[in-house]
Amino acid sequence: MVLRARPGRDEGEQAVVHRLAAARKAPKVLVERCRMVELSWDGWLVPQIADEVRCGQKTVRRWLRRFHRSGLEGLEDLGGQGRKRRITEAERSRIIAMVKQTPPGRLEVQPSNEMWAADESGPSEWTLDTLAAAARDLGIEVSRSQVLRILLAEGVRRRRTRSRDADFEGKGRGSSSSTPARPPARPSSAPTSSSR
C-alpha cells in the first residue's frame, strides 16, 4: 500500500504547510516535516522523500501518518518527552527540610544536665545514607545519589557534627600532605667577608 499525505483540510492548512516548508526562521524539524507533506502532495513516494530529506523511511511514514490523523498539530513534538522526575517538588522540599532538623539520634544536654536523644536508635548526624533512609521511612523512594543531587542543586550545605564533650579526644593531627615540607635553610659555612 502506498502511503501519501492526505490533502489539506482547507486552503488555509495547505498554505501554512507550503509556507513552513520554505521557511527560514521556523524550527528546522517543523520545516522538514512540512517538506515531507509537501513532497507527498507532489506525488513523491516515501523512499524518494526519505532520500530528499535525508532521513529514514520509517520517519517519513511516522510524520505522514501523524499529519493524516491530526493535521498541522500532528507535525509538532508531543509534550512531556524525556525522563520523568522520580520525586515531586513537595518530596524534594521534605528532604531539604530534614537536613535543617536535628537528627533524631543526636544526644542533647537537657536542663537537668542529662543527655537525651529523641530516638536513640536513629542517626546521630545526617549523612547521605541516613537522609535517604529517613526519606524512605516517609514514603519517598530516593537513592543516596539523588539526595546528593537535590542538596547540591539547592545549595544546602551539610555540616559535620563536633562533640561538645570536654573529655572527647579527636583523631589528632590531620593526615600529612603528600609533598613533604621544605626543610629550613641552613646557614652557609662559607665566610662572607674576606679578612686576609
Short mmCIF file of C-alpha atoms in Angstrom, two decimals:
data_model
loop_
_atom_site.label_atom_id
_atom_site.label_comp_id
_atom_site.label_asym_id
_atom_site.label_seq_id
_atom_site.Cartn_x
_atom_site.Cartn_y
_atom_site.Cartn_z
CA MET A 1 0.00 0.00 0.00
CA VAL A 2 1.36 3.42 -0.95
CA LEU A 3 1.33 5.97 1.85
CA ARG A 4 0.55 9.54 0.88
CA ALA A 5 -0.27 12.63 2.91
CA ARG A 6 -3.96 13.43 2.88
CA PRO A 7 -4.95 16.65 1.10
CA GLY A 8 -5.17 19.77 3.22
CA ARG A 9 -8.49 20.24 5.02
CA ASP A 10 -8.78 23.68 3.52
CA GLU A 11 -6.73 26.23 1.62
CA GLY A 12 -5.50 27.74 4.88
CA GLU A 13 -3.91 24.46 6.04
CA GLN A 14 -2.27 23.95 2.63
CA ALA A 15 -0.94 27.50 2.64
CA VAL A 16 0.58 27.04 6.11
CA VAL A 17 2.26 23.76 5.09
CA HIS A 18 3.74 25.39 1.95
CA ARG A 19 4.90 28.44 3.89
CA LEU A 20 6.53 26.37 6.67
CA ALA A 21 8.19 24.02 4.17
CA ALA A 22 10.05 27.02 2.73
CA ALA A 23 10.53 28.95 5.99
CA ARG A 24 13.99 30.01 7.14
CA LYS A 25 13.08 31.20 10.63
CA ALA A 26 10.85 28.28 11.73
CA PRO A 27 12.21 25.35 13.76
CA LYS A 28 14.21 23.04 11.48
CA VAL A 29 12.29 19.89 12.44
CA LEU A 30 8.94 21.52 11.64
CA VAL A 31 10.24 22.75 8.27
CA GLU A 32 11.48 19.24 7.48
CA ARG A 33 8.15 17.65 8.39
CA CYS A 34 6.15 20.14 6.32
CA ARG A 35 8.53 19.48 3.42
CA MET A 36 7.70 15.74 3.71
CA VAL A 37 3.97 16.52 3.46
CA GLU A 38 4.54 18.91 0.55
CA LEU A 39 6.61 16.35 -1.38
CA SER A 40 3.95 13.72 -0.77
CA TRP A 41 1.32 16.09 -2.19
CA ASP A 42 3.55 16.48 -5.27
CA GLY A 43 3.38 12.69 -5.82
CA TRP A 44 6.72 11.63 -4.35
CA LEU A 45 6.87 8.17 -2.75
CA VAL A 46 8.16 7.50 0.77
CA PRO A 47 11.63 6.23 -0.35
CA GLN A 48 12.11 9.30 -2.56
CA ILE A 49 11.05 11.67 0.23
CA ALA A 50 13.42 9.95 2.66
CA ASP A 51 16.33 10.38 0.23
CA GLU A 52 15.47 14.03 -0.41
CA VAL A 53 15.06 14.97 3.25
CA ARG A 54 17.95 12.70 4.33
CA CYS A 55 16.14 10.65 6.93
CA GLY A 56 14.77 7.12 7.27
CA GLN A 57 11.65 5.85 5.55
CA LYS A 58 10.18 4.97 8.93
CA THR A 59 10.49 8.62 9.96
CA VAL A 60 8.70 9.80 6.82
CA ARG A 61 5.89 7.31 7.40
CA ARG A 62 5.50 8.42 11.04
CA TRP A 63 5.07 12.10 10.12
CA LEU A 64 2.78 11.44 7.18
CA ARG A 65 0.53 9.30 9.42
CA ARG A 66 0.53 11.93 12.16
CA PHE A 67 -0.37 14.61 9.62
CA HIS A 68 -3.17 12.36 8.34
CA ARG A 69 -4.60 11.99 11.87
CA SER A 70 -4.04 15.44 13.39
CA GLY A 71 -3.12 17.87 10.63
CA LEU A 72 -0.53 20.54 11.44
CA GLU A 73 -0.75 19.78 15.18
CA GLY A 74 0.45 16.25 14.40
CA LEU A 75 3.70 17.62 12.98
CA GLU A 76 4.65 19.23 16.29
CA ASP A 77 6.58 17.42 19.00
CA LEU A 78 4.49 15.89 21.73
CA GLY A 79 4.95 17.48 25.14
CA GLY A 80 6.27 15.57 28.09
CA GLN A 81 9.04 13.76 26.30
CA GLY A 82 12.12 12.79 28.24
CA ARG A 83 12.60 11.13 31.57
CA LYS A 84 10.00 11.94 34.18
CA ARG A 85 11.03 13.17 37.61
CA ARG A 86 11.02 10.38 40.13
CA ILE A 87 10.03 12.55 43.06
CA THR A 88 7.73 15.56 43.34
CA GLU A 89 8.67 19.08 44.39
CA ALA A 90 6.91 18.52 47.73
CA GLU A 91 9.06 15.43 48.36
CA ARG A 92 12.21 17.38 47.43
CA SER A 93 11.22 20.08 49.92
CA ARG A 94 10.71 17.50 52.67
CA ILE A 95 14.22 16.10 52.07
CA ILE A 96 15.74 19.60 52.21
CA ALA A 97 13.80 20.39 55.39
CA MET A 98 15.13 17.21 57.02
CA VAL A 99 18.72 18.43 56.69
CA LYS A 100 17.87 21.52 58.73
CA GLN A 101 16.31 19.49 61.54
CA THR A 102 18.24 17.91 64.40
CA PRO A 103 18.82 14.22 63.68
CA PRO A 104 16.64 12.08 65.97
CA GLY A 105 19.59 10.13 67.42
CA ARG A 106 21.72 13.12 68.38
CA LEU A 107 22.30 13.40 72.09
CA GLU A 108 21.43 16.76 73.56
CA VAL A 109 22.06 18.12 77.02
CA GLN A 110 18.82 18.70 78.91
CA PRO A 111 18.38 21.41 81.59
CA SER A 112 18.96 18.72 84.22
CA ASN A 113 22.44 18.09 82.66
CA GLU A 114 21.34 14.68 81.40
CA MET A 115 21.98 13.56 77.83
CA TRP A 116 18.85 12.71 75.87
CA ALA A 117 18.02 11.80 72.25
CA ALA A 118 14.59 11.86 70.65
CA ASP A 119 15.24 8.40 69.16
CA GLU A 120 18.32 6.60 70.39
CA SER A 121 18.17 4.14 67.50
CA GLY A 122 18.03 6.98 64.95
CA PRO A 123 21.02 8.61 63.23
CA SER A 124 23.13 10.97 65.30
CA GLU A 125 24.10 13.03 62.24
CA TRP A 126 22.73 13.46 58.73
CA THR A 127 24.72 11.65 56.08
CA LEU A 128 23.58 10.88 52.56
CA ASP A 129 22.74 7.33 53.65
CA THR A 130 20.77 8.39 56.74
CA LEU A 131 18.89 11.06 54.77
CA ALA A 132 17.95 8.55 52.08
CA ALA A 133 16.81 6.04 54.74
CA ALA A 134 14.77 8.70 56.58
CA ALA A 135 13.15 9.77 53.30
CA ARG A 136 12.25 6.15 52.53
CA ASP A 137 10.68 5.90 56.01
CA LEU A 138 8.47 8.84 54.99
CA GLY A 139 7.47 7.01 51.80
CA ILE A 140 9.79 8.90 49.45
CA GLU A 141 11.64 6.48 47.19
CA VAL A 142 15.01 8.14 46.76
CA SER A 143 18.59 6.93 46.43
CA ARG A 144 21.73 8.26 48.09
CA SER A 145 22.92 9.84 44.83
CA GLN A 146 19.55 11.55 44.32
CA VAL A 147 19.79 13.05 47.80
CA LEU A 148 23.22 14.43 46.92
CA ARG A 149 21.94 15.94 43.64
CA ILE A 150 18.98 17.54 45.44
CA LEU A 151 21.20 19.08 48.11
CA LEU A 152 23.75 20.35 45.58
CA ALA A 153 21.01 21.84 43.38
CA GLU A 154 19.51 23.66 46.35
CA GLY A 155 22.88 24.82 47.69
CA VAL A 156 22.24 23.11 51.03
CA ARG A 157 25.44 22.56 52.98
CA ARG A 158 25.80 19.59 55.27
CA ARG A 159 27.85 20.19 58.38
CA ARG A 160 29.83 17.60 60.27
CA THR A 161 28.93 17.43 63.92
CA ARG A 162 31.52 18.22 66.55
CA SER A 163 31.44 16.87 70.04
CA ARG A 164 30.77 19.30 72.86
CA ASP A 165 32.12 16.80 75.38
CA ALA A 166 35.22 18.14 77.14
CA ASP A 167 36.61 14.62 77.62
CA PHE A 168 36.30 13.80 73.92
CA GLU A 169 39.60 13.33 72.14
CA GLY A 170 39.71 14.00 68.46
CA LYS A 171 41.63 11.93 65.96
CA GLY A 172 44.70 14.04 66.49
CA ARG A 173 46.62 15.80 63.78
CA GLY A 174 45.29 15.62 60.30
CA SER A 175 46.99 13.41 57.78
CA SER A 176 50.26 14.64 56.36
CA SER A 177 50.31 16.20 52.96
CA SER A 178 51.59 14.24 50.02
CA THR A 179 54.58 16.52 49.47
CA PRO A 180 56.98 17.00 52.38
CA ALA A 181 57.53 20.48 53.71
CA ARG A 182 60.70 22.21 52.58
CA PRO A 183 63.37 21.97 55.27
CA PRO A 184 64.53 25.29 56.69
CA ALA A 185 67.58 26.77 55.01
CA ARG A 186 70.84 26.12 56.86
CA PRO A 187 73.31 28.93 57.30
CA SER A 188 76.16 28.75 54.89
CA SER A 189 79.58 27.79 56.33
CA ALA A 190 81.45 29.81 53.75
CA PRO A 191 82.84 33.09 55.04
CA THR A 192 81.01 36.13 53.83
CA SER A 193 83.85 38.58 54.17
CA SER A 194 87.47 38.14 53.44
CA SER A 195 89.75 39.00 56.36
CA ARG A 196 93.12 38.27 54.69
#
